[in-house]
Amino acid sequence: MKVPKYYRIKEAILELIADLPPGSTVPTERELAGRFDTSRTTVRQAIAELVVDGKLVRTQGSGTFVAQPKMMRVRPLSSFSQDLAMDGWRPGSVVLDISELVAEGELAERLRVPPGTPVQRVERLRTAFDEPIAHEVAHLPRVLPQLAEQLAEYGSLYRTLREECGTVVATAEDIVETVLADPVTADLLGVDTGLPMLRVYRTGWDADGNVVEWTVSDFRGDRFRFMSRQRLDWKDAPSAAEVGTAS
Amino acid sequence: MKVPKYYRIKEAILELIADLPPGSTVPTERELAGRFDTSRTTVRQAIAELVVDGKLVRTQGSGTFVAQPKMMRVRPLSSFSQDLAMDGWRPGSVVLDISELVAEGELAERLRVPPGTPVQRVERLRTAFDEPIAHEVAHLPRVLPQLAEQLAEYGSLYRTLREECGTVVATAEDIVETVLADPVTADLLGVDTGLPMLRVYRTGWDADGNVVEWTVSDFRGDRFRFMSRQRLDWKDAPSAAEVGTAS
DNA sequence: AGAAGAGATTGGCATAGACCAATCGTGCGC
DNA sequence: GCGCACGATTGGTCTATGCCAATCTCTTCT
């Protein structure tokens, strides 16, 4: 089978850094091009994949370095902050926007409200160890005027819903796909445009089957893993799958 | 914010194909380069991302075309074939290899068997509508000499386990991450090397908490979505998380 | 010392072009 | 009419190069 040259260089670099500790500097692109007798373009393609794989990080003007291993993990079943706190990672979030919004089209369908209903929008940057790891936009099917203050107090959105509204998310459905970081998201997360990310669409229901949340989250694909555990034998719950999800 | 030129071209092409039905031909790279007053390299970068996004497909010698929308979905909770059959997609699989293997290191830990135990390895190509969509390697903690014939008879691995061994997978844990297709996998699935894929590590337990399966699956990221539904309030089951998962 | 600034270094973006490989269509020969 | 061969077209890979932007370092001035 034909293996592209950039891929052989990728493997060569992998071997080169195999024994180096995270944070070590990697030779410059220009030097690697010389060493492997190829062009800088080809070396850059190899390095680009290693960055996506979470093996290297690049900083313009500074250099290329061996990355921390990809070991972050989150259990999407429970709440974000709960999961990460359990693992001791100092989860946090930066509120980018809290606003009201009139639900139309897909959003209204997702939240199971009539088109024209005012709903709540919460846009946040999720962090762990103060490093941004996800961009998240949550939608709630009703407006909570004090949400900003309450969120600041409780920290977690799920906790706020429980304390202030008596709403408990009992069932959730996650749809996971890969997307590439657009320039805006990439800038927010401090990664390169085009980095593969994990996009999670989450629909949450309370115990009575009412939709209480619809959220889209983009997680850094280079730093993240996703975990979910489930019983295979259970009964059907309300489904979000009735709404078409073709993009 | 600075938006790279290739990204603006990507958006321009997206607009260009917005109203075209799947299968429509897109202008050639050389023509697009002329039309957008840029180099073919830059156009190719834009198209490459659109391919990854599942918006376009390219065939060497033939051209670039509007892709089918990304709408495949699978519920990882139950078995692969069960899910897809439900949606009427003619799921299938091609057995690439069935062999015995002596479990060592991580594999032994995952399967909870002593190092040196012979185990079963099943490598398959999963298909839907006869199109390959995933590459999967399953490991079972014991050897089943007749597995090839039984698999051919029952079709599904889960069903084989149930009928022949009385083993039912009652709980499963999935760990999802993004990886890039290596040349071998890419060739098997008929996609480009470097395409982002969804890798799923699955550990399956029976009702007594014994590990009955450890499987690694690579799904095409451009054609696939992943769905899982869960209760948020349930009790802990056996965990695979005790084994380190740093790559 | 400490701060400011100039220059070198490094990665980021884009260009132009050469050659390869798969595909498709056309026309020739049978 | 049919099939094969060849050539044109299209995407695939790689090279060489120029300039930009962020960063770092070292010098110089106060």
Coordinates of C-alpha atoms (C1' of nucleotides) in Angstrom, one line a residue:
Chain A
M1 CA 0.0 0.0 0.0
K2 CA 1.2 3.5 -0.8
V3 CA 1.9 5.6 2.2
P4 CA 2.3 9.3 1.7
K5 CA 5.6 10.8 2.5
Y6 CA 4.1 13.2 5.1
Y7 CA 2.8 10.2 7.0
R8 CA 6.2 8.5 7.1
I9 CA 7.6 11.8 8.5
K10 CA 4.8 11.8 11.0
E11 CA 5.8 8.4 12.2
A12 CA 9.5 9.5 12.3
I13 CA 8.7 12.5 14.4
L14 CA 6.6 10.3 16.7
E15 CA 9.6 8.1 17.2
L16 CA 11.8 11.1 17.8
I17 CA 9.6 12.4 20.6
A18 CA 8.7 9.0 22.0
D19 CA 11.1 9.3 25.0
L20 CA 10.8 13.0 25.5
P21 CA 8.8 14.3 28.5
P22 CA 5.9 16.7 27.9
G23 CA 7.0 20.2 27.3
S24 CA 10.2 19.2 25.5
T25 CA 11.0 21.3 22.5
V26 CA 10.9 19.7 19.1
P27 CA 13.3 20.8 16.3
T28 CA 12.0 23.7 14.2
E29 CA 10.0 23.0 11.0
R30 CA 12.8 24.3 8.9
E31 CA 15.3 22.0 10.5
L32 CA 13.1 19.0 10.3
A33 CA 12.5 19.7 6.6
G34 CA 16.3 19.6 6.1
R35 CA 16.8 16.5 8.3
F36 CA 14.1 14.5 6.5
D37 CA 15.1 15.9 3.1
T38 CA 11.7 17.3 2.3
S39 CA 9.9 20.6 2.1
R40 CA 8.6 22.6 5.1
T41 CA 5.1 22.2 3.7
T42 CA 5.3 18.5 4.1
V43 CA 6.7 18.7 7.6
R44 CA 3.9 21.0 8.5
Q45 CA 1.3 18.6 7.3
A46 CA 2.9 15.9 9.5
I47 CA 3.1 18.1 12.5
A48 CA -0.5 19.3 12.0
E49 CA -1.7 15.7 12.4
L50 CA 0.4 15.2 15.5
V51 CA -1.2 18.3 16.9
V52 CA -4.6 17.0 16.2
D53 CA -3.6 13.7 17.8
G54 CA -2.7 15.6 20.9
K55 CA 0.9 14.6 20.6
L56 CA 2.4 18.1 19.9
V57 CA 1.5 21.7 20.6
R58 CA 2.7 24.7 18.5
T59 CA 3.1 28.3 19.4
Q60 CA 3.8 30.9 16.8
G61 CA 7.1 32.6 17.4
S62 CA 8.0 30.2 20.1
G63 CA 8.3 26.6 18.8
T64 CA 6.8 23.2 18.8
F65 CA 6.6 21.1 22.0
V66 CA 5.7 17.7 23.2
A67 CA 2.1 17.8 24.5
Q68 CA 0.6 16.5 27.7
P69 CA -1.0 13.1 27.0
K70 CA -4.6 13.1 26.1
M71 CA -6.2 12.0 29.3
M72 CA -9.0 14.2 30.2
R73 CA -12.2 12.5 30.6
V74 CA -15.7 13.4 31.3
R75 CA -18.8 11.5 32.1
P76 CA -21.6 13.2 30.1
L77 CA -24.3 11.4 32.1
S78 CA -24.1 13.7 35.1
S79 CA -23.3 17.3 35.1
F80 CA -20.1 18.7 33.8
S81 CA -19.0 20.3 37.0
Q82 CA -19.9 17.2 39.1
D83 CA -17.8 14.9 36.9
L84 CA -14.7 17.0 36.9
A85 CA -14.8 17.9 40.5
M86 CA -14.9 14.2 41.2
D87 CA -11.6 13.8 39.4
G88 CA -10.2 16.9 41.1
W89 CA -9.7 19.0 38.1
R90 CA -10.9 22.4 39.3
P91 CA -13.7 22.7 36.8
G92 CA -14.9 26.2 36.0
S93 CA -16.8 28.2 33.5
V94 CA -16.8 31.7 32.0
V95 CA -20.2 33.1 31.1
L96 CA -20.0 34.7 27.7
D97 CA -23.6 35.6 27.3
I98 CA -26.9 35.2 29.1
S99 CA -29.9 36.3 27.1
E100 CA -33.5 35.8 26.2
L101 CA -34.4 34.5 22.8
V102 CA -37.6 33.8 20.9
A103 CA -37.6 30.1 20.0
E104 CA -38.3 29.3 16.3
G105 CA -37.8 26.4 14.0
E106 CA -35.5 23.7 15.2
L107 CA -34.9 25.3 18.6
A108 CA -38.6 25.4 19.3
E109 CA -39.0 21.7 18.3
R110 CA -36.1 20.7 20.4
L111 CA -37.4 22.4 23.5
R112 CA -41.0 21.3 22.7
V113 CA -42.4 24.8 23.0
P114 CA -44.6 26.6 20.4
P115 CA -42.7 28.8 18.0
G116 CA -42.5 32.3 19.4
T117 CA -42.0 31.3 23.0
P118 CA -39.3 33.3 24.8
V119 CA -36.6 31.0 26.1
Q120 CA -33.3 31.3 27.9
R121 CA -29.9 31.2 26.3
V122 CA -26.7 30.6 28.2
E123 CA -23.3 30.6 26.5
R124 CA -20.3 29.5 28.5
L125 CA -16.7 28.6 28.1
R126 CA -16.0 25.5 30.2
T127 CA -12.6 25.1 31.8
A128 CA -10.5 22.6 33.7
F129 CA -7.4 23.7 35.5
D130 CA -8.3 27.1 34.0
E131 CA -7.7 25.8 30.6
P132 CA -10.6 26.2 28.2
I133 CA -11.9 22.8 27.0
A134 CA -15.3 23.4 25.7
H135 CA -17.7 26.0 24.3
E136 CA -21.3 25.4 25.3
V137 CA -24.6 27.0 24.4
A138 CA -27.5 25.9 26.6
H139 CA -31.2 26.6 26.0
L140 CA -33.8 26.4 28.7
P141 CA -37.5 26.3 27.7
R142 CA -38.4 29.3 30.0
V143 CA -36.9 32.5 31.1
L144 CA -35.1 32.9 34.4
P145 CA -34.5 36.6 35.1
Q146 CA -32.0 36.1 37.9
L147 CA -30.1 33.4 36.1
A148 CA -26.8 35.3 36.0
E149 CA -26.7 35.9 39.7
Q150 CA -27.9 32.4 40.5
L151 CA -25.3 30.8 38.2
A152 CA -22.6 32.8 39.9
E153 CA -23.8 31.6 43.3
Y154 CA -24.3 27.9 42.6
G155 CA -21.6 27.5 39.9
S156 CA -23.4 24.7 38.1
L157 CA -26.4 25.1 35.8
Y158 CA -27.9 21.8 36.9
R159 CA -27.6 22.8 40.5
T160 CA -29.2 26.2 39.8
L161 CA -32.1 24.5 38.1
R162 CA -32.5 22.2 41.1
E163 CA -32.3 24.8 43.8
E164 CA -34.2 27.6 42.1
C165 CA -36.7 25.8 40.0
G166 CA -37.0 22.4 41.6
T167 CA -36.1 20.9 38.2
V168 CA -34.0 17.8 38.1
V169 CA -32.6 16.4 34.9
A170 CA -33.6 12.8 35.1
T171 CA -32.9 11.6 31.6
A172 CA -30.6 12.8 28.9
E173 CA -29.8 12.0 25.3
D174 CA -26.5 12.8 23.8
I175 CA -25.7 12.9 20.1
V176 CA -22.0 13.0 19.4
E177 CA -20.3 13.9 16.2
T178 CA -17.0 15.3 15.0
V179 CA -16.8 18.9 13.7
L180 CA -13.9 21.1 12.8
A181 CA -13.3 24.2 14.9
D182 CA -14.5 27.3 13.2
P183 CA -12.4 30.5 13.6
V184 CA -14.6 31.9 16.3
T185 CA -14.7 28.8 18.5
A186 CA -11.0 28.1 17.8
D187 CA -10.2 31.6 19.1
L188 CA -12.3 31.2 22.2
L189 CA -10.6 27.9 23.1
G190 CA -7.2 29.0 22.0
V191 CA -6.8 26.3 19.4
D192 CA -6.2 26.2 15.6
T193 CA -9.1 26.7 13.2
G194 CA -9.8 23.3 11.7
L195 CA -9.0 21.3 14.8
P196 CA -11.4 18.3 15.1
M197 CA -13.7 18.6 18.0
L198 CA -16.4 16.5 19.6
R199 CA -19.8 18.2 19.3
V200 CA -22.4 17.0 21.7
Y201 CA -26.1 17.8 21.4
R202 CA -27.8 17.1 24.7
T203 CA -31.5 17.0 25.4
G204 CA -32.5 16.7 29.0
W205 CA -35.8 15.7 30.5
D206 CA -37.2 15.8 34.0
A207 CA -38.9 12.8 35.6
D208 CA -42.2 13.6 33.9
G209 CA -40.7 13.7 30.4
N210 CA -40.7 17.4 29.9
V211 CA -37.8 18.9 28.1
V212 CA -35.8 21.1 30.4
E213 CA -32.6 21.6 28.5
W214 CA -31.2 21.6 25.0
T215 CA -27.5 22.2 24.8
V216 CA -24.7 22.1 22.2
S217 CA -21.2 21.7 23.4
D218 CA -17.9 21.7 21.4
F219 CA -15.1 19.9 23.2
R220 CA -11.5 20.0 22.2
G221 CA -10.8 16.8 20.4
D222 CA -7.1 16.9 21.1
R223 CA -7.4 17.0 24.9
F224 CA -10.6 15.1 25.5
R225 CA -12.3 11.8 25.9
F226 CA -15.8 11.2 26.6
M227 CA -17.2 8.5 28.7
S228 CA -20.7 7.1 29.1
R229 CA -21.9 4.0 30.9
Q230 CA -25.2 2.4 30.4
R231 CA -27.5 -0.5 30.9
L232 CA -28.4 -2.2 27.7
D233 CA -31.7 -3.6 28.9
W234 CA -33.7 -0.6 29.8
K235 CA -37.0 0.8 28.6
D236 CA -37.6 3.6 26.2
A237 CA -37.6 7.1 27.5
P238 CA -38.8 10.2 25.6
S239 CA -36.9 10.5 22.4
A240 CA -35.3 13.5 20.7
A241 CA -34.8 11.4 17.6
E242 CA -38.2 12.4 16.2
V243 CA -36.8 15.7 15.0
G244 CA -34.6 15.3 11.9
T245 CA -31.0 15.9 12.6
A246 CA -29.6 16.0 9.1
S247 CA -27.2 18.9 9.0
Chain B
M1 CA -10.6 38.7 14.1
K2 CA -8.5 37.5 11.3
V3 CA -10.1 34.8 9.2
P4 CA -7.8 32.9 6.9
K5 CA -8.5 33.1 3.2
Y6 CA -9.1 29.4 2.8
Y7 CA -11.9 29.6 5.4
R8 CA -13.6 32.4 3.5
I9 CA -13.4 30.2 0.4
K10 CA -14.8 27.3 2.3
E11 CA -17.8 29.5 3.2
A12 CA -18.1 30.6 -0.4
I13 CA -18.2 27.1 -1.6
L14 CA -20.7 26.1 1.0
E15 CA -23.0 28.9 -0.3
L16 CA -22.3 27.7 -3.8
I17 CA -23.6 24.2 -3.1
A18 CA -26.3 25.2 -0.6
D19 CA -29.1 24.6 -3.1
L20 CA -27.6 21.7 -5.0
P21 CA -28.9 18.2 -4.5
P22 CA -26.5 15.4 -3.3
G23 CA -24.5 14.1 -6.1
S24 CA -24.2 17.4 -8.0
T25 CA -20.8 18.1 -9.5
V26 CA -18.8 20.9 -8.1
P27 CA -16.5 23.0 -10.3
T28 CA -12.9 21.6 -10.6
E29 CA -10.3 22.8 -8.2
R30 CA -8.4 24.6 -10.9
E31 CA -11.5 26.4 -11.9
L32 CA -12.4 27.4 -8.4
A33 CA -8.9 28.7 -7.9
G34 CA -9.4 30.9 -10.9
R35 CA -12.9 32.0 -9.8
F36 CA -11.8 32.9 -6.3
D37 CA -8.5 34.4 -7.5
T38 CA -6.4 32.2 -5.4
S39 CA -4.1 29.1 -5.7
R40 CA -5.2 25.6 -6.1
T41 CA -3.5 24.8 -2.8
T42 CA -5.8 27.1 -0.9
V43 CA -8.9 25.8 -2.7
R44 CA -7.9 22.3 -1.8
Q45 CA -7.5 23.2 1.9
A46 CA -11.1 24.6 1.8
I47 CA -12.4 21.5 0.1
A48 CA -10.5 19.2 2.4
E49 CA -12.4 20.7 5.4
L50 CA -15.7 20.4 3.6
V51 CA -15.0 16.8 2.9
V52 CA -14.3 16.3 6.6
D53 CA -17.5 18.0 7.4
G54 CA -19.3 15.5 5.3
K55 CA -20.4 18.2 2.8
L56 CA -18.4 17.1 -0.2
V57 CA -16.9 13.9 -1.6
R58 CA -13.9 13.8 -4.0
T59 CA -12.9 11.1 -6.4
Q60 CA -9.6 11.2 -8.1
G61 CA -9.9 11.5 -11.9
S62 CA -13.6 12.1 -11.6
G63 CA -14.4 15.2 -9.7
T64 CA -15.8 16.7 -6.5
F65 CA -19.5 16.2 -5.6
V66 CA -22.1 17.3 -3.1
A67 CA -22.3 14.6 -0.4
Q68 CA -25.2 12.9 1.2
P69 CA -26.1 14.7 4.4
K70 CA -24.5 13.4 7.6
M71 CA -27.4 11.6 9.1
M72 CA -26.3 8.2 10.1
R73 CA -26.9 7.5 13.7
V74 CA -26.3 4.6 15.9
R75 CA -27.3 3.9 19.5
P76 CA -24.2 2.5 21.0
L77 CA -26.1 1.2 24.0
S78 CA -27.5 -1.8 22.2
S79 CA -25.8 -3.9 19.6
F80 CA -24.7 -2.4 16.3
S81 CA -26.8 -4.6 14.1
Q82 CA -29.9 -4.2 16.2
D83 CA -29.7 -0.4 16.1
L84 CA -29.3 -0.2 12.4
A85 CA -31.8 -2.8 11.5
M86 CA -34.3 -0.8 13.4
D87 CA -33.7 2.2 11.2
G88 CA -33.8 -0.1 8.1
W89 CA -30.3 0.4 6.9
R90 CA -29.3 -3.1 6.0
P91 CA -26.4 -3.4 8.4
G92 CA -23.7 -5.9 7.6
S93 CA -20.2 -6.9 8.5
V94 CA -17.3 -8.4 6.8
V95 CA -15.1 -10.6 9.0
L96 CA -11.5 -9.7 8.4
D97 CA -9.9 -11.9 11.0
I98 CA -10.9 -14.3 13.7
S99 CA -8.0 -15.5 15.8
E100 CA -6.8 -16.5 19.2
L101 CA -4.5 -14.3 21.0
V102 CA -2.6 -14.4 24.3
A103 CA -3.7 -11.5 26.5
E104 CA -0.9 -9.4 27.9
G105 CA -0.6 -5.9 29.4
E106 CA -3.5 -3.6 28.8
L107 CA -5.6 -6.2 27.0
A108 CA -5.4 -8.5 30.0
E109 CA -6.3 -5.7 32.3
R110 CA -9.3 -4.7 30.3
L111 CA -10.6 -8.2 30.0
R112 CA -9.8 -8.9 33.7
V113 CA -7.9 -12.0 32.9
P114 CA -4.4 -13.0 34.1
P115 CA -1.7 -12.2 31.6
G116 CA -1.0 -15.2 29.4
T117 CA -4.7 -16.2 29.1
P118 CA -5.7 -17.1 25.6
V119 CA -8.6 -14.9 24.3
Q120 CA -10.6 -14.4 21.2
R121 CA -10.0 -11.6 18.7
V122 CA -12.6 -10.7 16.1
E123 CA -11.8 -8.0 13.5
R124 CA -14.6 -6.8 11.3
L125 CA -15.6 -4.2 8.9
R126 CA -19.1 -2.9 9.7
T127 CA -21.3 -1.7 6.9
A128 CA -24.6 -0.1 6.3
F129 CA -26.2 -0.1 2.8
D130 CA -23.0 -2.0 1.9
E131 CA -21.0 1.0 2.6
P132 CA -18.2 0.5 5.1
I133 CA -18.7 2.7 8.1
A134 CA -16.5 1.3 10.8
H135 CA -13.6 -0.8 11.6
E136 CA -13.9 -2.8 14.7
V137 CA -11.7 -5.2 16.7
A138 CA -13.5 -7.1 19.5
H139 CA -11.9 -9.1 22.2
L140 CA -13.6 -11.8 24.3
P141 CA -12.1 -13.2 27.5
R142 CA -12.3 -16.8 26.3
V143 CA -11.8 -18.7 23.1
L144 CA -14.8 -19.8 21.1
P145 CA -13.5 -22.4 18.5
Q146 CA -16.7 -22.3 16.4
L147 CA -17.0 -18.5 16.4
A148 CA -16.6 -18.1 12.6
E149 CA -19.4 -20.4 11.8
Q150 CA -21.6 -19.1 14.6
L151 CA -21.1 -15.5 13.6
A152 CA -22.0 -16.4 10.0
E153 CA -25.2 -18.0 11.2
Y154 CA -26.4 -15.4 13.7
G155 CA -24.9 -12.3 12.1
S156 CA -24.5 -10.4 15.3
L157 CA -21.8 -11.0 17.8
Y158 CA -24.1 -10.2 20.7
R159 CA -26.6 -12.7 19.5
T160 CA -24.0 -15.3 19.1
L161 CA -22.8 -14.7 22.7
R162 CA -26.4 -15.0 23.9
E163 CA -27.3 -18.1 21.9
E164 CA -24.1 -20.1 22.2
C165 CA -22.7 -19.0 25.6
G166 CA -25.8 -17.7 27.4
T167 CA -23.9 -14.5 27.9
V168 CA -25.9 -11.3 27.9
V169 CA -24.2 -7.9 27.9
A170 CA -26.0 -6.1 30.6
T171 CA -23.9 -3.0 31.1
A172 CA -21.5 -1.2 28.9
E173 CA -19.1 1.7 29.1
D174 CA -18.1 3.6 26.0
I175 CA -15.2 6.0 25.8
V176 CA -15.3 8.2 22.8
E177 CA -12.5 10.2 21.3
T178 CA -11.5 11.6 18.0
V179 CA -8.6 10.1 16.0
L180 CA -7.4 10.5 12.5
A181 CA -7.6 7.7 10.1
D182 CA -4.3 5.9 9.6
P183 CA -3.5 4.7 6.1
V184 CA -4.5 1.1 6.8
T185 CA -7.9 2.0 8.3
A186 CA -8.5 4.6 5.7
D187 CA -7.9 2.1 3.0
L188 CA -10.3 -0.4 4.5
L189 CA -13.0 2.2 4.8
G190 CA -12.3 3.8 1.5
V191 CA -11.7 7.2 3.0
D192 CA -8.7 9.6 3.0
T193 CA -5.8 9.2 5.4
G194 CA -6.2 11.8 8.1
L195 CA -10.0 11.9 8.1
P196 CA -11.2 12.5 11.7
M197 CA -13.0 9.5 13.0
L198 CA -14.9 8.6 16.2
R199 CA -13.0 5.9 18.1
V200 CA -15.1 4.1 20.7
Y201 CA -13.6 1.9 23.3
R202 CA -16.4 -0.3 24.7
T203 CA -16.2 -2.5 27.8
G204 CA -19.2 -4.9 28.3
W205 CA -20.2 -6.7 31.4
D206 CA -22.7 -9.4 32.1
A207 CA -25.3 -9.1 34.9
D208 CA -22.8 -10.4 37.4
G209 CA -20.2 -7.8 36.6
N210 CA -17.8 -10.1 34.6
V211 CA -16.2 -8.5 31.6
V212 CA -17.4 -10.2 28.5
E213 CA -16.2 -7.9 25.8
W214 CA -13.6 -5.2 25.1
T215 CA -13.9 -3.6 21.7
V216 CA -12.3 -0.8 19.8
S217 CA -14.3 0.7 16.9
D218 CA -13.4 3.4 14.5
F219 CA -16.4 5.1 12.9
R220 CA -16.2 7.4 9.9
G221 CA -16.5 10.9 11.3
D222 CA -17.9 12.3 8.1
R223 CA -20.9 10.0 7.8
F224 CA -21.6 9.3 11.4
R225 CA -23.3 10.5 14.5
F226 CA -23.5 8.7 17.7
M227 CA -26.4 8.7 20.1
S228 CA -26.7 7.6 23.7
R229 CA -29.5 8.0 26.1
Q230 CA -29.2 7.7 29.8
R231 CA -30.7 8.1 33.2
L232 CA -28.7 10.5 35.3
D233 CA -29.6 9.2 38.7
W234 CA -28.4 5.7 38.7
K235 CA -26.1 3.7 40.8
D236 CA -22.5 2.8 40.0
A237 CA -21.7 -0.2 38.0
P238 CA -18.3 -1.9 37.5
S239 CA -15.9 0.6 36.2
A240 CA -13.3 0.4 33.4
A241 CA -11.9 3.7 34.6
E242 CA -9.5 2.1 37.0
V243 CA -7.2 1.3 34.2
G244 CA -5.2 4.3 33.0
T245 CA -6.2 5.4 29.6
A246 CA -3.5 7.9 28.7
S247 CA -2.5 7.4 25.2
Chain C
dA1 C1' 19.5 47.4 37.7
dG2 C1' 15.7 48.0 34.9
dA3 C1' 13.1 49.3 30.9
dA4 C1' 12.7 50.0 26.1
dG5 C1' 13.7 48.8 21.6
dA6 C1' 15.8 46.4 17.5
dG7 C1' 16.7 42.2 15.4
dA8 C1' 16.6 37.3 14.9
dT9 C1' 13.9 33.2 15.2
dT10 C1' 9.8 30.5 14.7
dG11 C1' 5.4 29.1 13.3
dG12 C1' 1.1 30.8 10.0
dC13 C1' -0.5 31.7 5.5
dA14 C1' -0.5 31.7 0.7
dT15 C1' 1.4 31.2 -4.1
dA16 C1' 3.0 28.8 -8.4
dG17 C1' 4.1 24.9 -10.4
dA18 C1' 5.7 20.1 -11.4
dC19 C1' 4.6 15.5 -11.7
dC20 C1' 1.7 11.3 -10.5
dA21 C1' -2.6 8.4 -10.6
dA22 C1' -7.3 7.4 -11.3
dT23 C1' -11.1 8.2 -14.3
dC24 C1' -13.7 9.1 -18.4
dG25 C1' -14.6 9.8 -23.1
dT26 C1' -13.5 9.4 -27.8
dG27 C1' -12.2 7.2 -31.8
dC28 C1' -10.0 3.6 -34.1
dG29 C1' -9.8 -1.2 -35.4
dC30 C1' -11.8 -5.5 -35.6
Chain D
dG1 C1' -21.6 -3.0 -32.9
dC2 C1' -18.2 -4.1 -29.7
dG3 C1' -14.0 -3.6 -27.3
dC4 C1' -9.7 -1.8 -26.7
dA5 C1' -6.2 1.9 -26.6
dC6 C1' -5.0 6.4 -26.0
dG7 C1' -5.3 11.0 -24.5
dA8 C1' -7.6 14.6 -21.9
dT9 C1' -9.3 15.8 -17.5
dT10 C1' -9.4 15.8 -12.6
dG11 C1' -7.9 15.1 -8.1
dG12 C1' -3.3 13.6 -5.1
dT13 C1' 1.3 14.6 -3.6
dC14 C1' 5.2 17.3 -3.1
dT15 C1' 8.6 21.0 -3.8
dA16 C1' 10.3 25.7 -3.3
dT17 C1' 9.6 30.2 -1.9
dG18 C1' 7.9 34.7 -0.1
dC19 C1' 6.0 37.3 3.3
dC20 C1' 3.4 38.0 7.8
dA21 C1' 2.8 37.7 12.9
dA22 C1' 4.0 36.3 17.4
dT23 C1' 7.8 35.5 20.4
dC24 C1' 12.2 35.6 22.3
dT25 C1' 16.7 37.5 23.1
dC26 C1' 20.1 40.7 23.3
dT27 C1' 21.7 45.3 23.2
dT28 C1' 21.3 49.9 24.5
dC29 C1' 19.9 53.7 27.0
dT30 C1' 18.4 55.8 31.3

